[in-house]
């Protein structure tokens, strides 16, 4: 892969949590691995009146423990510059333009600019307008913008946001982050499906009984309660991460493994997502909110939440992707906070053999399990004969534990590290295209509207902390004769 990228990264929100916890460590990894060498600089902007020196100390603190020699950290941090900046003040962009120009010359960057908007989306429009009107975008290199979630709170607001950004950046230069797309085992879905004859030939409604996707979190809302109260699990997790994973699991084979073809395949899958009527939402979706339990406080007792809050912290649903290959295969999805364990897991449950010739034996479904988090692994559950006399069956698992050494584990790129390099190298397939978002918001809006009309007449709280969610989530599968394979 190409090394020594030339890039000026301008981070709006450079003093924020995301920048310090994720962006600086990721940029440092790219530096350590040689993707960034001499020809890069980072400008951090935010309102606080920091100096370059202070900023560099903050950057060094954020990479604490990631280097052996102090000189490496100092040399890395020397590429960082700070500008105190209110994004609504046009004059500040003039100073930014001059700084960007001088750094471009100093580090011989050739005009490549990556703008990272690590702040509230309500500022995206004004930032993008100013980047263009104040000529901070160059004509000699690339101009790409990375935007963070949330991308809107419904289709209307997402469209408004997209319109604002697209006045300055064409679609091919907009990189909408979904960090799940940067995870190793999420990227592995395409490798497994399209790189193996056994899965490729069986990945359809003739052989798959159902697919299950679980994104469970053990933590509660923590310090994000203020935002979470206005979002809820449907917007925070289903609209983006869950539907992106569903698109990768259900898309038809792309014509080739290029950005355009992969994105077209994903867009087509999401276009085939059945949009539910309010009555169908009641049938196919379950919402929940954690109450106190197992020594932990309930959602309504958290700081910054209303004591009668109706915000959902759990969602389970049955989706139908009506492509020729996947029509009729239920896709069960589930996500929640304060669940029993933190995990991201996919189970592909295959149909049983059409005729059980071993009449006296109960054969189980073959199941392909893709563990995304916390540890990457694969497992294939099979029926096989027990060793010894007679002809008894047992369930066995072919397991692929990557058994990584500490060095190999340390070398796994963090999602943000992968995605920042992808944006520098213009690989867009691991970012959400606007058309994908349009489809996912349409789907999510229909559910939200039905819930706002209270079609399901739910009462909160309805699940205990440290459980796997409300009973209705198990019932959702049971009425189809199925059950969650992941039931820790
Ligand atoms: P934060 O509140 O910690 O940081 C916000 C930054 O914006 C700060 O640097 C602040 O100084 C700056 N800022 C605010 N108003 C400004 C103004 N008028 N002019 C200039 N700067 C201004 O937020 P965060 O947690 O870093 O999140 C940033 C964005 O990333 C948000 O959109 C959030 O939803 C998204 N996000 C964050 C995380 C995370 O792990 N923190 C994860 C996913 C998405």
Coordinates of C-alpha atoms and ligand atoms in Angstrom, one line a residue:
X1 CA 0.0 0.0 0.0
X2 CA 1.2 3.5 -0.8
X3 CA 3.1 5.2 2.0
X4 CA 4.2 8.7 2.8
X5 CA 0.8 10.4 2.2
X6 CA 0.9 14.1 1.6
X7 CA -1.9 15.7 3.6
X8 CA -2.9 18.7 5.6
X9 CA -5.5 17.6 8.1
X10 CA -7.7 20.3 9.5
X11 CA -9.7 19.1 12.5
X12 CA -12.7 21.3 13.6
X13 CA -13.3 20.3 17.2
X14 CA -9.6 19.8 17.9
X15 CA -9.9 20.1 21.7
X16 CA -12.9 17.6 21.8
X17 CA -13.3 14.1 23.2
X18 CA -13.3 12.4 19.8
X19 CA -10.1 14.2 18.6
X20 CA -8.2 13.3 21.8
X21 CA -9.5 9.7 22.2
X22 CA -9.6 8.6 18.6
X23 CA -8.1 10.9 16.0
X24 CA -4.7 11.8 17.5
X25 CA -3.9 8.2 18.4
X26 CA -5.0 7.0 14.9
X27 CA -2.9 9.6 13.1
X28 CA 0.0 8.6 15.3
X29 CA -0.4 5.0 14.2
X30 CA -0.3 6.1 10.6
X31 CA 2.8 8.0 11.4
X32 CA 4.5 5.0 13.2
X33 CA 3.6 2.8 10.2
X34 CA 5.1 5.2 7.7
X35 CA 1.9 6.2 6.0
X36 CA 2.6 9.7 7.2
X37 CA 6.2 10.8 7.2
X38 CA 7.5 14.3 6.5
X39 CA 4.8 15.7 4.3
X40 CA 1.9 16.1 6.7
X41 CA 0.6 18.6 9.2
X42 CA -2.4 18.8 11.4
X43 CA -4.3 22.0 12.3
X44 CA -6.5 21.7 15.3
X45 CA -9.2 24.3 15.7
X46 CA -11.6 25.0 18.5
X47 CA -12.7 27.9 20.6
X48 CA -10.2 27.6 23.5
X49 CA -7.2 29.9 23.4
X50 CA -4.5 27.3 23.3
X51 CA -0.9 27.8 22.0
X52 CA 0.8 25.4 19.7
X53 CA 3.0 24.3 22.6
X54 CA 0.1 23.5 24.8
X55 CA -1.7 21.7 22.0
X56 CA 1.3 19.6 21.3
X57 CA 1.4 18.5 24.9
X58 CA -2.3 17.5 24.6
X59 CA -1.5 15.5 21.5
X60 CA 1.4 13.8 23.3
X61 CA -0.9 13.0 26.3
X62 CA -3.4 11.4 23.9
X63 CA -0.7 9.0 22.6
X64 CA 0.7 8.2 26.0
X65 CA 1.9 4.6 26.1
X66 CA 2.0 4.2 22.3
X67 CA 5.7 4.9 21.8
X68 CA 9.0 3.8 23.2
X69 CA 11.1 6.9 22.6
X70 CA 10.1 10.4 23.7
X71 CA 11.8 11.9 20.6
X72 CA 9.3 10.0 18.4
X73 CA 6.3 11.6 20.2
X74 CA 8.0 15.0 20.1
X75 CA 8.8 14.8 16.4
X76 CA 5.2 13.6 15.7
X77 CA 3.6 16.4 17.8
X78 CA 5.8 19.0 16.0
X79 CA 3.6 18.6 13.0
X80 CA 0.5 19.8 15.0
X81 CA -0.6 23.5 15.0
X82 CA -3.5 25.1 16.9
X83 CA -5.8 27.9 15.9
X84 CA -8.3 29.3 18.2
X85 CA -11.3 29.6 16.0
X86 CA -15.0 30.3 16.3
X87 CA -16.5 28.5 13.3
X88 CA -19.2 31.2 12.9
X89 CA -16.6 34.0 12.6
X90 CA -15.5 34.7 9.0
X91 CA -12.3 36.5 10.1
X92 CA -11.0 33.3 11.7
X93 CA -11.1 31.5 8.4
X94 CA -8.8 34.2 6.9
X95 CA -6.2 33.3 9.5
X96 CA -6.8 29.7 8.9
X97 CA -6.3 30.1 5.2
X98 CA -2.9 31.8 5.8
X99 CA -1.8 29.1 8.3
X100 CA -2.9 26.3 5.9
X101 CA -1.0 27.9 3.0
X102 CA 2.2 28.3 5.0
X103 CA 2.1 24.8 6.3
X104 CA 1.4 23.5 2.8
X105 CA 4.6 25.1 1.7
X106 CA 6.7 24.2 4.7
X107 CA 5.8 20.5 4.5
X108 CA 5.5 20.4 0.7
X109 CA 2.0 19.0 0.8
X110 CA 0.9 19.9 -2.7
X111 CA -2.5 21.2 -1.7
X112 CA -4.1 18.0 -0.4
X113 CA -6.6 18.9 2.3
X114 CA -8.6 16.6 4.6
X115 CA -11.2 18.5 6.6
X116 CA -12.4 16.5 9.7
X117 CA -15.6 17.9 11.2
X118 CA -15.4 16.6 14.7
X119 CA -18.1 18.8 16.2
X120 CA -21.8 19.3 16.3
X121 CA -23.5 18.8 12.9
X122 CA -25.3 22.1 13.3
X123 CA -22.0 23.8 12.3
X124 CA -21.3 21.6 9.3
X125 CA -23.1 24.0 6.9
X126 CA -21.3 27.1 8.0
X127 CA -17.9 25.4 8.1
X128 CA -18.3 24.0 4.5
X129 CA -19.5 27.4 3.2
X130 CA -16.5 29.2 4.7
X131 CA -14.0 26.6 3.4
X132 CA -15.2 27.3 0.0
X133 CA -15.8 31.1 0.1
X134 CA -12.5 31.8 2.0
X135 CA -10.5 29.7 -0.4
X136 CA -9.3 27.2 2.2
X137 CA -10.0 24.5 -0.4
X138 CA -7.2 24.3 -2.9
X139 CA -7.0 23.8 -6.6
X140 CA -3.7 22.0 -6.6
X141 CA -4.6 18.9 -4.5
X142 CA -7.6 17.1 -3.2
X143 CA -10.3 18.6 -0.9
X144 CA -12.1 15.9 1.1
X145 CA -14.4 16.3 4.1
X146 CA -14.9 13.7 6.8
X147 CA -18.2 14.1 8.8
X148 CA -19.2 12.4 12.0
X149 CA -22.4 10.9 13.1
X150 CA -25.2 11.8 13.7
X151 CA -26.0 12.7 10.1
X152 CA -29.4 14.2 10.7
X153 CA -32.2 12.9 13.0
X154 CA -34.7 12.0 10.2
X155 CA -34.7 12.1 6.4
X156 CA -35.7 15.8 6.2
X157 CA -32.9 17.0 8.5
X158 CA -30.4 14.7 6.9
X159 CA -31.3 16.0 3.5
X160 CA -30.9 19.6 4.7
X161 CA -27.5 18.7 6.1
X162 CA -26.5 17.0 2.9
X163 CA -27.6 19.9 0.8
X164 CA -25.5 22.3 2.9
X165 CA -22.4 20.1 2.6
X166 CA -22.8 19.5 -1.1
X167 CA -22.8 23.2 -1.9
X168 CA -19.0 22.9 -1.3
X169 CA -18.1 19.3 -1.7
X170 CA -19.3 16.9 -4.4
X171 CA -20.5 13.4 -3.2
X172 CA -17.2 11.7 -4.1
X173 CA -15.4 14.1 -1.6
X174 CA -17.7 13.5 1.3
X175 CA -16.7 10.7 3.7
X176 CA -19.4 10.0 6.2
X177 CA -17.9 8.1 9.1
X178 CA -19.5 4.9 10.3
X179 CA -16.7 3.4 12.4
X180 CA -18.3 -0.1 12.3
X181 CA -17.3 -0.1 8.6
X182 CA -13.7 0.2 9.8
X183 CA -13.8 -3.0 11.9
X184 CA -11.8 -6.0 10.7
X185 CA -14.6 -8.5 11.0
X186 CA -17.2 -6.2 9.4
X187 CA -14.8 -5.8 6.4
X188 CA -14.4 -9.6 6.5
X189 CA -18.1 -10.1 5.6
X190 CA -17.4 -9.4 1.9
X191 CA -14.3 -11.6 2.0
X192 CA -16.3 -14.6 3.4
X193 CA -19.2 -14.1 1.1
X194 CA -17.5 -13.5 -2.1
X195 CA -14.2 -15.3 -1.6
X196 CA -15.6 -18.8 -0.7
X197 CA -17.6 -21.0 -2.9
X198 CA -19.4 -22.7 -0.1
X199 CA -20.8 -19.4 1.3
X200 CA -21.2 -17.7 -2.0
X201 CA -23.4 -20.5 -3.4
X202 CA -25.4 -20.8 -0.2
X203 CA -26.0 -17.1 0.6
X204 CA -29.6 -16.9 -0.5
X205 CA -33.2 -17.8 0.5
X206 CA -32.8 -21.4 -0.6
X207 CA -30.3 -22.1 2.1
X208 CA -30.4 -19.4 4.7
X209 CA -33.2 -19.6 7.4
X210 CA -32.5 -16.3 9.1
X211 CA -29.7 -13.9 9.9
X212 CA -29.2 -12.3 13.3
X213 CA -27.2 -9.2 14.2
X214 CA -26.5 -8.1 17.8
X215 CA -24.7 -4.9 18.8
X216 CA -24.9 -5.0 22.6
X217 CA -23.3 -2.6 25.0
X218 CA -22.8 -3.3 28.7
X219 CA -22.5 0.4 29.5
X220 CA -25.4 2.8 30.1
X221 CA -25.6 6.2 28.6
X222 CA -22.7 7.6 30.6
X223 CA -22.0 11.3 30.0
X224 CA -23.9 11.2 26.6
X225 CA -27.4 11.2 28.3
X226 CA -28.2 14.7 27.1
X227 CA -27.7 13.8 23.5
X228 CA -29.1 10.3 23.9
X229 CA -32.4 11.7 25.3
X230 CA -33.1 13.3 22.0
X231 CA -31.8 10.4 19.9
X232 CA -32.5 6.9 21.3
X233 CA -31.2 3.6 20.1
X234 CA -33.1 3.6 16.8
X235 CA -31.4 6.7 15.6
X236 CA -28.1 6.2 17.4
X237 CA -27.4 2.6 16.3
X238 CA -30.0 1.1 13.9
X239 CA -30.1 3.8 11.3
X240 CA -26.3 3.7 10.8
X241 CA -24.3 0.8 12.2
X242 CA -26.9 -1.9 12.1
X243 CA -28.2 -1.1 8.7
X244 CA -24.7 -0.8 7.2
X245 CA -24.0 -4.3 8.5
X246 CA -27.3 -5.5 7.1
X247 CA -26.4 -4.0 3.7
X248 CA -23.1 -5.9 3.7
X249 CA -24.9 -9.1 4.7
X250 CA -27.7 -8.9 2.1
X251 CA -26.2 -7.1 -0.9
X252 CA -25.8 -9.0 -4.2
X253 CA -22.3 -9.7 -5.4
X254 CA -20.8 -6.4 -6.6
X255 CA -19.7 -6.4 -10.3
X256 CA -16.2 -5.8 -9.0
X257 CA -14.6 -4.9 -5.7
X258 CA -14.4 -1.2 -6.5
X259 CA -15.9 1.7 -4.5
X260 CA -18.6 2.4 -7.1
X261 CA -19.7 -1.2 -7.5
X262 CA -19.7 -2.0 -3.8
X263 CA -21.7 1.1 -3.0
X264 CA -24.1 0.4 -5.8
X265 CA -24.6 -3.1 -4.4
X266 CA -25.2 -1.8 -0.9
X267 CA -27.6 0.9 -2.2
X268 CA -29.6 -1.7 -4.1
X269 CA -29.9 -3.9 -1.0
X270 CA -31.1 -0.9 1.2
X271 CA -33.6 0.1 -1.5
X272 CA -35.1 -3.3 -1.2
X273 CA -35.6 -2.9 2.6
X274 CA -39.3 -3.3 3.3
X275 CA -40.7 -0.1 4.8
X276 CA -43.2 -0.9 7.5
X277 CA -46.7 0.5 8.0
X278 CA -47.5 1.4 11.7
X279 CA -49.3 -2.0 12.1
X280 CA -46.3 -3.8 10.7
X281 CA -44.0 -1.8 13.0
X282 CA -46.0 -3.1 15.9
X283 CA -45.6 -6.7 14.6
X284 CA -41.9 -6.5 13.7
X285 CA -40.2 -4.1 16.1
X286 CA -39.7 -4.0 19.9
X287 CA -38.4 -1.1 21.9
X288 CA -37.1 -1.2 25.5
X289 CA -35.6 1.0 28.2
X290 CA -33.4 -0.3 31.0
X291 CA -34.7 -0.1 34.5
X292 CA -32.7 -0.6 37.7
X293 CA -31.3 -4.0 38.3
X294 CA -28.2 -6.0 39.3
X295 CA -27.0 -3.1 41.4
X296 CA -27.2 -0.5 38.6
X297 CA -29.6 2.5 38.2
X298 CA -32.2 2.6 35.5
X299 CA -32.2 5.0 32.5
X300 CA -34.7 7.4 34.1
X301 CA -32.5 7.8 37.1
X302 CA -29.4 8.8 35.0
X303 CA -28.3 12.5 35.1
X304 CA -29.9 14.6 32.3
X305 CA -32.8 12.2 31.6
X306 CA -36.4 12.9 32.3
X307 CA -38.0 10.9 35.0
X308 CA -40.8 9.9 32.6
X309 CA -38.5 9.6 29.6
X310 CA -39.8 7.5 26.7
X311 CA -36.4 7.3 25.0
X312 CA -35.6 3.7 23.9
X313 CA -32.3 2.3 25.0
X314 CA -33.0 -1.0 23.3
X315 CA -34.4 -2.0 19.9
X316 CA -35.0 -5.4 18.3
X317 CA -36.5 -5.8 14.9
X318 CA -37.2 -8.2 12.0
X319 CA -36.2 -6.7 8.7
X320 CA -37.0 -8.0 5.2
X321 CA -34.6 -7.2 2.3
X322 CA -36.7 -8.1 -0.7
X323 CA -34.0 -8.8 -3.3
X324 CA -34.4 -11.9 -5.5
X325 CA -31.8 -13.8 -3.3
X326 CA -32.8 -12.6 0.2
X327 CA -36.6 -12.2 0.0
X328 CA -38.3 -14.3 2.7
X329 CA -35.2 -14.4 4.9
X330 CA -35.9 -12.7 8.2
X331 CA -33.0 -10.5 9.3
X332 CA -33.3 -10.1 13.1
X333 CA -31.4 -7.1 14.6
X334 CA -30.9 -6.1 18.2
X335 CA -29.0 -3.4 20.0
X336 CA -29.1 -2.0 23.5
X337 CA -27.4 -0.4 26.4
X338 CA -26.9 -1.9 29.8
X339 CA -27.1 -5.4 28.3
X340 CA -25.4 -8.4 29.8
X341 CA -22.3 -8.1 27.8
X342 CA -20.5 -5.9 25.3
X343 CA -20.4 -7.7 21.9
X344 CA -21.0 -7.3 18.2
X345 CA -22.0 -10.6 16.7
X346 CA -23.6 -11.9 13.5
X347 CA -25.2 -15.3 13.2
X348 CA -26.2 -16.7 9.8
X349 CA -28.6 -19.6 10.5
X350 CA -28.8 -22.1 7.6
X351 CA -31.9 -24.2 6.8
X352 CA -31.9 -27.8 7.9
X353 CA -31.4 -30.5 5.3
X354 CA -34.7 -31.0 3.4
X355 CA -34.9 -34.6 4.4
X356 CA -33.5 -36.0 7.6
X357 CA -32.4 -39.5 6.8
X358 CA -31.2 -39.9 10.4
X359 CA -34.8 -40.2 11.6
X360 CA -33.8 -40.9 15.2
X361 CA -31.5 -37.9 15.5
X362 CA -32.3 -34.3 16.0
X363 CA -30.2 -32.3 13.6
X364 CA -29.5 -28.7 14.4
X365 CA -29.2 -25.8 12.1
X366 CA -25.7 -25.0 10.7
X367 CA -24.8 -21.6 12.0
X368 CA -22.0 -19.3 10.8
X369 CA -21.0 -17.0 13.6
X370 CA -19.0 -13.9 13.0
X371 CA -17.7 -12.3 16.2
X372 CA -16.8 -8.7 15.5
X373 CA -16.2 -7.5 19.1
X374 CA -14.7 -7.9 21.5
X375 CA -12.5 -10.6 19.9
X376 CA -12.5 -11.2 16.2
X377 CA -13.3 -14.9 15.5
X378 CA -15.4 -17.2 13.2
X379 CA -17.3 -20.3 14.1
X380 CA -19.3 -22.8 12.0
X381 CA -21.7 -25.0 13.9
X382 CA -22.1 -28.4 12.3
X383 CA -23.8 -31.7 13.0
X384 CA -21.4 -34.5 13.0
X385 CA -21.1 -38.1 14.3
X386 CA -19.8 -38.6 17.7
X387 CA -16.6 -40.7 17.8
X388 CA -17.2 -44.3 18.8
X389 CA -19.8 -47.1 18.5
X390 CA -23.2 -46.4 17.1
X391 CA -24.4 -43.5 15.1
X392 CA -25.1 -40.6 17.4
X393 CA -25.0 -37.0 16.5
X394 CA -23.4 -34.1 18.3
X395 CA -23.1 -30.4 17.5
X396 CA -19.5 -29.4 16.8
X397 CA -17.9 -26.1 15.9
X398 CA -15.2 -25.3 13.5
X399 CA -13.5 -22.4 15.2
X400 CA -11.2 -19.8 13.7
X401 CA -9.7 -17.9 16.6
X402 CA -7.2 -15.6 15.1
X403 CA -5.0 -16.3 18.1
X404 CA -3.2 -13.1 17.8
X405 CA 0.1 -12.4 19.6
X406 CA 0.2 -9.2 21.6
X407 CA 2.3 -7.7 18.7
X408 CA -0.3 -8.8 16.1
X409 CA -3.1 -7.5 18.3
X410 CA -1.3 -4.1 18.6
X411 CA -0.9 -4.0 14.9
X412 CA -4.6 -4.3 14.1
X413 CA -5.6 -0.9 12.9
X414 CA -8.2 0.8 15.0
X415 CA -11.3 1.6 12.9
X416 CA -10.5 5.3 12.8
X417 CA -6.9 4.6 11.7
X418 CA -8.2 2.6 8.8
X419 CA -10.8 5.1 7.8
X420 CA -8.6 8.2 8.0
X421 CA -6.1 6.4 5.6
X422 CA -9.0 5.3 3.4
X423 CA -10.1 9.0 3.1
X424 CA -6.5 10.1 2.3
X425 CA -6.2 7.4 -0.4
X426 CA -9.7 8.0 -1.6
X427 CA -11.2 4.6 -0.8
X428 CA -14.8 5.4 -0.2
X429 CA -16.5 2.0 0.1
X430 CA -16.1 2.0 3.9
X431 CA -18.1 5.2 4.2
X432 CA -21.8 5.7 3.8
X433 CA -23.0 7.1 0.5
X434 CA -25.8 9.7 0.6
X435 CA -28.2 7.3 -1.2
X436 CA -27.6 4.6 1.5
X437 CA -28.5 7.2 4.2
X438 CA -31.7 8.2 2.3
X439 CA -32.9 4.6 2.3
X440 CA -32.0 4.0 5.9
X441 CA -33.6 7.2 7.1
X442 CA -36.8 6.3 5.2
X443 CA -36.9 2.9 7.0
X444 CA -36.1 4.4 10.4
X445 CA -38.6 7.3 10.0
X446 CA -41.5 4.9 9.5
X447 CA -40.7 3.1 12.8
X448 CA -40.2 6.3 14.7
X449 CA -43.5 7.7 13.5
X450 CA -45.3 4.6 14.5
X451 CA -43.7 4.7 17.9
X452 CA -44.5 8.3 18.3
X453 CA -48.2 7.3 17.7
X454 CA -47.6 4.7 20.4
X455 CA -48.9 1.9 18.2
X456 CA -47.2 -0.7 20.5
X457 CA -48.5 0.9 23.7
X458 CA -45.2 0.1 25.4
X459 CA -44.5 0.9 29.1
X460 CA -41.0 1.7 30.2
X461 CA -38.8 0.6 31.8
X462 CA -39.1 -3.0 30.5
X463 CA -35.8 -4.7 31.0
X464 CA -33.3 -5.0 33.8
X465 CA -29.7 -3.8 33.6
X466 CA -27.3 -6.6 32.7
X467 CA -30.0 -8.6 30.8
X468 CA -30.4 -9.3 27.1
X469 CA -33.3 -6.9 26.8
X470 CA -37.1 -7.2 27.2
X471 CA -38.9 -10.5 26.8
X472 CA -40.7 -9.2 23.8
X473 CA -37.4 -9.4 21.9
X474 CA -37.3 -13.2 22.4
X475 CA -41.0 -13.4 21.6
X476 CA -40.3 -11.6 18.3
X477 CA -38.2 -14.6 17.1
X478 CA -40.3 -17.3 18.9
X479 CA -43.4 -16.4 16.9
X480 CA -41.4 -17.4 13.7
X481 CA -40.2 -20.6 15.5
X482 CA -36.7 -19.1 15.9
X483 CA -34.5 -18.0 18.8
X484 CA -31.5 -15.7 19.4
X485 CA -28.4 -17.9 18.8
X486 CA -26.5 -15.4 20.9
X487 CA -28.0 -15.8 24.3
X488 CA -25.2 -15.4 26.9
Ligands
LIG1 P1 -16.9 17.5 22.2 O1 -18.1 18.3 22.8 O2 -16.0 16.9 23.1 O3 -16.1 18.5 21.3 C1 -16.7 19.5 20.5 C2 -15.6 20.4 19.9 O4 -16.2 21.4 19.1 C3 -14.7 21.0 21.0 O5 -13.4 21.1 20.5 C4 -15.3 22.5 21.0 O6 -14.4 23.4 21.4 C5 -15.6 22.6 19.5 N1 -16.6 23.7 19.3 C6 -17.9 23.8 19.8 N2 -18.5 24.9 19.3 C7 -17.5 25.6 18.6 C8 -17.5 26.8 17.8 N3 -18.6 27.6 17.8 N4 -16.4 27.1 17.2 C9 -15.3 26.3 17.2 N5 -15.3 25.2 17.9 C10 -16.4 24.8 18.6 O7 -17.6 16.5 21.2 P2 -17.0 15.1 20.7 O8 -17.4 14.0 21.6 O9 -15.6 15.3 20.4 O10 -17.9 14.9 19.4 C11 -17.7 15.6 18.2 C12 -18.6 15.1 17.1 O11 -18.3 13.7 16.9 C13 -20.1 15.1 17.4 O12 -20.8 15.3 16.3 C14 -20.3 13.7 18.0 O13 -21.7 13.3 17.8 C15 -19.4 12.9 17.1 N6 -19.0 11.6 17.6 C16 -18.3 11.6 18.8 C17 -17.9 10.3 19.3 C18 -17.0 10.2 20.5 O14 -16.5 9.1 20.8 N7 -16.7 11.3 21.2 C19 -18.3 9.2 18.7 C20 -19.1 9.2 17.5 C21 -19.4 10.5 17.0

